[in-house]
PDB file of C-alpha atoms in Angstrom:
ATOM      1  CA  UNK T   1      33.595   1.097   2.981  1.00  0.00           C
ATOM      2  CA  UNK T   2      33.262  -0.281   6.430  1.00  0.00           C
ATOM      3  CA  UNK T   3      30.193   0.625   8.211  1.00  0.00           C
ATOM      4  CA  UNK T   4      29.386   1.224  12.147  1.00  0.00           C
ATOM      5  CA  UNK T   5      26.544  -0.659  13.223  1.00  0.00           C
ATOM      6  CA  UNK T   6      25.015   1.191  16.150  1.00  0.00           C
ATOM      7  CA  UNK T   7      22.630  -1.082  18.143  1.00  0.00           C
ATOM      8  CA  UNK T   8      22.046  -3.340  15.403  1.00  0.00           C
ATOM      9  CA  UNK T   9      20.273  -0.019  13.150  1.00  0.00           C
ATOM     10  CA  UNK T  10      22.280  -0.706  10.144  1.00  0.00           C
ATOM     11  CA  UNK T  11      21.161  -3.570   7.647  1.00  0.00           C
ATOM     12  CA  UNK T  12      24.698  -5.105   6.584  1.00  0.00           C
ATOM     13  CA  UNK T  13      22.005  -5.822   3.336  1.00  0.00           C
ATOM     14  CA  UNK T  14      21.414  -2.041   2.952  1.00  0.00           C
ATOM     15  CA  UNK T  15      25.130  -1.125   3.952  1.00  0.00           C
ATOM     16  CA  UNK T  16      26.150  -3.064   0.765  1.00  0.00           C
ATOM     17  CA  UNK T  17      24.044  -1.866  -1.393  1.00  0.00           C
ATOM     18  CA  UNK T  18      24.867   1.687  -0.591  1.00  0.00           C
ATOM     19  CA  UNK T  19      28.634   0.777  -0.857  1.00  0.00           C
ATOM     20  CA  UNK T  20      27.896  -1.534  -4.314  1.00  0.00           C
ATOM     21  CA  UNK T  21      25.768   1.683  -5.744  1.00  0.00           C
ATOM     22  CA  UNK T  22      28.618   4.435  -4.118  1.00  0.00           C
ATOM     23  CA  UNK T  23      31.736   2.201  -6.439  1.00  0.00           C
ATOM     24  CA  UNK T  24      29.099   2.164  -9.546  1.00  0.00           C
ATOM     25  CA  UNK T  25      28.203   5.845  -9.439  1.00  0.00           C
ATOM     26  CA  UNK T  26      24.400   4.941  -9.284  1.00  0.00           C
ATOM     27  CA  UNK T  27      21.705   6.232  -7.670  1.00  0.00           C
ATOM     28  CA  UNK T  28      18.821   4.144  -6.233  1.00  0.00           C
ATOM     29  CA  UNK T  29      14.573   5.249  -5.820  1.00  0.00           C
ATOM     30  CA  UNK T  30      11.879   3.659  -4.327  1.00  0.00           C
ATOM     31  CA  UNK T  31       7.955   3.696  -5.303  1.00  0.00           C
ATOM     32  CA  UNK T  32       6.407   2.381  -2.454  1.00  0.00           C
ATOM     33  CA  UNK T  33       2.228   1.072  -1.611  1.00  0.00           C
ATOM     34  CA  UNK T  34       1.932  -1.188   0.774  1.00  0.00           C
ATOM     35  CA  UNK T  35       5.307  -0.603   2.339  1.00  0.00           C
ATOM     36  CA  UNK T  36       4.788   3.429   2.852  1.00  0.00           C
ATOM     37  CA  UNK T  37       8.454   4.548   2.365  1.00  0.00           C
ATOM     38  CA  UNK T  38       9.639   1.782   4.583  1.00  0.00           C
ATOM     39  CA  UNK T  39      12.239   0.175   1.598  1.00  0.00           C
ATOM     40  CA  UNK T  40      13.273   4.184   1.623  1.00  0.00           C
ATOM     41  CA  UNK T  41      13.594   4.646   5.054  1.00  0.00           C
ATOM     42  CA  UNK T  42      15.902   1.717   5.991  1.00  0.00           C
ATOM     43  CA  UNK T  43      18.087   2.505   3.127  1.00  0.00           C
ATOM     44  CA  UNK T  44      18.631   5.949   4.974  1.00  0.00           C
ATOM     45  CA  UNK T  45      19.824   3.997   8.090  1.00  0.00           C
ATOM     46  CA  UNK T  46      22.902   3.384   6.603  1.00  0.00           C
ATOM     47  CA  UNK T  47      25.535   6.593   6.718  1.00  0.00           C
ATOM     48  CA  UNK T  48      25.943   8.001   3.139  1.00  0.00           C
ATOM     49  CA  UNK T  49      22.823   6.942   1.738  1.00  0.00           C
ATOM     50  CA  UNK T  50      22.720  10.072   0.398  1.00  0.00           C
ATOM     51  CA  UNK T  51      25.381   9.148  -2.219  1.00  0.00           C
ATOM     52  CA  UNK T  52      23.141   6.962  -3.728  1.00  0.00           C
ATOM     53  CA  UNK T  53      19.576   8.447  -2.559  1.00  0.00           C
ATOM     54  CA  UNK T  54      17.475  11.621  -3.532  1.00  0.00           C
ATOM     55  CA  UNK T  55      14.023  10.660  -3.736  1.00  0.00           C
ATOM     56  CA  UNK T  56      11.156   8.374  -4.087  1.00  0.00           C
ATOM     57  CA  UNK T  57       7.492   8.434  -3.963  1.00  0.00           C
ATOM     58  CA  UNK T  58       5.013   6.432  -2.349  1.00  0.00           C
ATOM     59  CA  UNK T  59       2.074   5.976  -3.955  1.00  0.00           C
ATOM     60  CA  UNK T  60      -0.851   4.452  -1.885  1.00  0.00           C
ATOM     61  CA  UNK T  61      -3.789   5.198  -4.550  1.00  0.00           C
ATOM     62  CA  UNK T  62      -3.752   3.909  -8.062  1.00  0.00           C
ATOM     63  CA  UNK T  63      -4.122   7.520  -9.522  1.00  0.00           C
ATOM     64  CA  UNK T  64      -1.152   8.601  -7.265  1.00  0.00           C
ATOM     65  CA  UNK T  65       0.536   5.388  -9.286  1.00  0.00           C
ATOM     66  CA  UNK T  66      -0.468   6.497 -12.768  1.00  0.00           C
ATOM     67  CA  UNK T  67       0.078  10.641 -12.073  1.00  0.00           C
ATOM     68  CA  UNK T  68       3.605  10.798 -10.674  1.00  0.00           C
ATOM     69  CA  UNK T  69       4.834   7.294 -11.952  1.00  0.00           C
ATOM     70  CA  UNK T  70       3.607   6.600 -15.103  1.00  0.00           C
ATOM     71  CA  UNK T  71       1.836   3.328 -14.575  1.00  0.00           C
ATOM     72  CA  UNK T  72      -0.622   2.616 -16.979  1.00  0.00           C
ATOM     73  CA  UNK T  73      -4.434   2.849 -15.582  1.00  0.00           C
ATOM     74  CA  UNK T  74      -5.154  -0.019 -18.487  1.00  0.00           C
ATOM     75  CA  UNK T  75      -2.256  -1.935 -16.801  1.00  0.00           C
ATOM     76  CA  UNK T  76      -4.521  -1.820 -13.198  1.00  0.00           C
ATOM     77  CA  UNK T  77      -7.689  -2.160 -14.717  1.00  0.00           C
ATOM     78  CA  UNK T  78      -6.486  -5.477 -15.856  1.00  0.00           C
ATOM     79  CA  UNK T  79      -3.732  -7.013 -14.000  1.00  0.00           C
ATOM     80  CA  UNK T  80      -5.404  -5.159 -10.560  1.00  0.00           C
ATOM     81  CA  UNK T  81      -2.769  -2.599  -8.368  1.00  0.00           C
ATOM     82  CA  UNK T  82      -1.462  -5.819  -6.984  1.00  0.00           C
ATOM     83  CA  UNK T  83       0.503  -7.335  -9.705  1.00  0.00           C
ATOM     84  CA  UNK T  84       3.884  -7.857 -10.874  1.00  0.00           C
ATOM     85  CA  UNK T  85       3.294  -5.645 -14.280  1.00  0.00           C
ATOM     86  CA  UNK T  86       2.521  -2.763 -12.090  1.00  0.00           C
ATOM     87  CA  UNK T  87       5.227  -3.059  -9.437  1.00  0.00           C
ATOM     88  CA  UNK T  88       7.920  -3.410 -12.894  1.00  0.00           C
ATOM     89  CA  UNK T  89       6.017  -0.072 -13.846  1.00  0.00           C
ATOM     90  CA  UNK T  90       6.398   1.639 -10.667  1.00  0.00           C
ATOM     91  CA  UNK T  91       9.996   0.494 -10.213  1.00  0.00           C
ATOM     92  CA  UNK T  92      10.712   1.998 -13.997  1.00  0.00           C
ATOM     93  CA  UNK T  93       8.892   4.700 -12.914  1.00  0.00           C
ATOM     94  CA  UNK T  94      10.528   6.014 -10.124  1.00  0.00           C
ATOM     95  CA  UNK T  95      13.989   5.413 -11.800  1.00  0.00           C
ATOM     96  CA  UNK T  96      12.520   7.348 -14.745  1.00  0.00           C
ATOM     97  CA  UNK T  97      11.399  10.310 -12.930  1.00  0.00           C
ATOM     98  CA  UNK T  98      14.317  10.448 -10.998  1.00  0.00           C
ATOM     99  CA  UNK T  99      16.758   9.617 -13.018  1.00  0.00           C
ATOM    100  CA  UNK T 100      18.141   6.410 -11.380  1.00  0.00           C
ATOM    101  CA  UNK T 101      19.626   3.394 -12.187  1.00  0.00           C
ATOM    102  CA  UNK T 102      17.970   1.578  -9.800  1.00  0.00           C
ATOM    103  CA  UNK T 103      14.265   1.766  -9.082  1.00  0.00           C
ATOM    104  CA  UNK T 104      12.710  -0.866  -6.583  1.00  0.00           C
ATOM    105  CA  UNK T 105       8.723  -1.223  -7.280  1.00  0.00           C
ATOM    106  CA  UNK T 106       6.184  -2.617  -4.188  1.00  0.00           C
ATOM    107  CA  UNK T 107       2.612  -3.089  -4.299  1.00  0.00           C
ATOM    108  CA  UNK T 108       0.362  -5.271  -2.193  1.00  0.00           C
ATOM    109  CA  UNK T 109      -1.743  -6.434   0.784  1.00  0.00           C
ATOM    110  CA  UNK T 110      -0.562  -5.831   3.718  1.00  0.00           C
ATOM    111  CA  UNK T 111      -3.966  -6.534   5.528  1.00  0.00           C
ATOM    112  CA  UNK T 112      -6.055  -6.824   7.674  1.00  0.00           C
ATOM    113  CA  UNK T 113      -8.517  -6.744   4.958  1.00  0.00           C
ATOM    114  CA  UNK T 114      -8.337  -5.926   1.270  1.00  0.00           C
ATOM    115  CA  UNK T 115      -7.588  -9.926   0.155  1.00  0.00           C
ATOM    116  CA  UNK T 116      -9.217 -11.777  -2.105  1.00  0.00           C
ATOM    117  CA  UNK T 117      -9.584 -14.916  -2.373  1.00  0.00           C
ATOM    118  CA  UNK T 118      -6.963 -14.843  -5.676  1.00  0.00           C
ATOM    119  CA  UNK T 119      -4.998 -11.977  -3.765  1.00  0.00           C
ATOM    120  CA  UNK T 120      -4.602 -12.954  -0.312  1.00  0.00           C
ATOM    121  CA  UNK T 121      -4.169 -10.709   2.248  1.00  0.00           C
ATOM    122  CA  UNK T 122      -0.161 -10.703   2.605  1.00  0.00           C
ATOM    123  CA  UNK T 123       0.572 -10.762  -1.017  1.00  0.00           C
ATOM    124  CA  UNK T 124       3.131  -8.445  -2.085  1.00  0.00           C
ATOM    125  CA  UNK T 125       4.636  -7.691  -5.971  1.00  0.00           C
ATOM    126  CA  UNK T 126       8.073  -6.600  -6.562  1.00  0.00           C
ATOM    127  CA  UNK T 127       8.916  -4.803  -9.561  1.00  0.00           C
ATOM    128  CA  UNK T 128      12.791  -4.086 -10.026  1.00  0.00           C
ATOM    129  CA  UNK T 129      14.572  -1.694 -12.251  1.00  0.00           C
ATOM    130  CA  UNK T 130      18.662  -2.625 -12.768  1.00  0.00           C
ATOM    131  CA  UNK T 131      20.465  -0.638 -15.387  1.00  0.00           C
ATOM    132  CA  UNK T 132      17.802  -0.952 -18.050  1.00  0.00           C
ATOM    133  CA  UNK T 133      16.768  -4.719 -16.839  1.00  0.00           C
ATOM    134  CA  UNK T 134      13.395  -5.498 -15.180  1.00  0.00           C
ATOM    135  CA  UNK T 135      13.028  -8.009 -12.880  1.00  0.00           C
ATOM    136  CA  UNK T 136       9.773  -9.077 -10.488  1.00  0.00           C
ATOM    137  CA  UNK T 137       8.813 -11.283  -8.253  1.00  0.00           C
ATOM    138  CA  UNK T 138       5.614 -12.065  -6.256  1.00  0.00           C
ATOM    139  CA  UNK T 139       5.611 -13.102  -2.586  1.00  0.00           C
ATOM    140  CA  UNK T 140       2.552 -14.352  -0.377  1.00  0.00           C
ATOM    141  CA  UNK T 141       3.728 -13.979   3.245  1.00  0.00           C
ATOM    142  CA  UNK T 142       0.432 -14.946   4.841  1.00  0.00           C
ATOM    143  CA  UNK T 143      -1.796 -13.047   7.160  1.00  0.00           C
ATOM    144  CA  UNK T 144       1.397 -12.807   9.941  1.00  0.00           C
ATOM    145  CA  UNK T 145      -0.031  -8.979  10.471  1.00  0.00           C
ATOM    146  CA  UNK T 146       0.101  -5.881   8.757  1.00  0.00           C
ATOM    147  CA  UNK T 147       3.110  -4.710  10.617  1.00  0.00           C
ATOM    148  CA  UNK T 148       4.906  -7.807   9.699  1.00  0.00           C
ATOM    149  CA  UNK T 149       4.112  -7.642   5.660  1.00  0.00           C
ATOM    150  CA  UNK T 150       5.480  -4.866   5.809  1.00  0.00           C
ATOM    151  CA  UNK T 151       8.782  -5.627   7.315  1.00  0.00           C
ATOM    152  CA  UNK T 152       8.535  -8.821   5.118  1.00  0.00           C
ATOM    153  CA  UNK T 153       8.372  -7.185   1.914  1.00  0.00           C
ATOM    154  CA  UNK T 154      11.277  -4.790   2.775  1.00  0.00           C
ATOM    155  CA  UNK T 155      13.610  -8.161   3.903  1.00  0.00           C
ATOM    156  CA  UNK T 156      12.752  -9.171   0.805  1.00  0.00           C
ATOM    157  CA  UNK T 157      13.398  -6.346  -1.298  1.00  0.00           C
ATOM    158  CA  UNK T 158      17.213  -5.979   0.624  1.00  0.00           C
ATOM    159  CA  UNK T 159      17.543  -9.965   0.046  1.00  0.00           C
ATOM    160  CA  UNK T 160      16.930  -9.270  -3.747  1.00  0.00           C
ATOM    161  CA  UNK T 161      19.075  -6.178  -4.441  1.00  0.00           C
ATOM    162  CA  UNK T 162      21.962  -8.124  -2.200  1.00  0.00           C
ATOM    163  CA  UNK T 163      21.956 -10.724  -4.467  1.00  0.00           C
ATOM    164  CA  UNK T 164      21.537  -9.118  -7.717  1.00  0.00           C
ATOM    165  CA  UNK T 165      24.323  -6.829  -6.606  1.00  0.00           C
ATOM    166  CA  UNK T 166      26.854  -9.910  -5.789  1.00  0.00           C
ATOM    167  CA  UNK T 167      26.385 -11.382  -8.971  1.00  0.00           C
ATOM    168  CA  UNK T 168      27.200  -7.819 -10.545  1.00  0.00           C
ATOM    169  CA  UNK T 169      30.474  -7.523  -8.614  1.00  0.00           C
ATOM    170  CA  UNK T 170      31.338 -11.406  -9.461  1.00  0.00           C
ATOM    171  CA  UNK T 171      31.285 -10.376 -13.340  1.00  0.00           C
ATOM    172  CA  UNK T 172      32.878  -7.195 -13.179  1.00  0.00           C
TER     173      UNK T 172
END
């Protein structure tokens, strides 16, 4: 599908993925933190993003993580909100509850407090849901400003899907 890129609006990343998920038949959720429906929100940029989006959550306290996602509260108690075992859980999650093949998990620290001195303020976790696979990753992107966490952490999270999504179409 080719896509028209008003202004610069339209994430080739995002365009790609919608297109790669559109050929599969899949369907794609977010469960968002630190990002606050950001991840979601760019996806929708891109026209027909609703062939491959209905819903995701974003869940900024732990109980709103454990309630609508299923993370586990022991999970948080000892790994902490910030970790990759409870982005994979919120990633499975969201997939799970909305019956997805793809669910994209992000928790962390966007700042500009709320670090520690073993989770910095700008670390983020990525938890990532392919067909049944889990994947994660954990990035520290300094303290460059809440704002720009943010915007990190979704770069990242397009970077991520792009690639897993090229290797996909190499081997099919």
């Amino acid at each position: 599908m080719e896509y028209l890129v008003k202004n610069g609006d339209v994430d080739p990343r995002a365009a790609f993925i919608v297109d790669t998920l559109t050929r599969r038949g899949w369907k794609i959720s977010f469960a968002e933190s630190c990002t606050a429906g950001l991840a979601a929100a760019h996806l929708v940029d891109v026209p027909s993003a609703s062939n491959v989006f209905d819903a995701s959550f974003v869940t900024y306290s732990n109980e709103a993580k454990v309630k609508y996602l299923g993370v586990s509260a022991d999970t948080i108690a000892e790994q902490g909100v910030v970790s990759e075992a409870v982005a994979i859980q919120m990633a499975a999650g969201t997939a799970g509850a909305n019956g997805t093949q793809v669910g994209v998990g992000i928790t962390g620290i966007a700042g500009p407090t709320g670090g520690t001195p073993t989770k910095p303020v700008g670390m983020v976790c990525f938890g990532f849901y392919i067909d049944g696979k889990t994947f994660s990753a954990t990035k520290q992107f300094g303290e460059i400003g809440r704002d720009a966490v943010r915007g990190a952490s979704v770069d990242y999270v397009y970077s991520f899907l792009m690639s897993m999504f090229t290797l996909m179409e190499k081997k099919s």
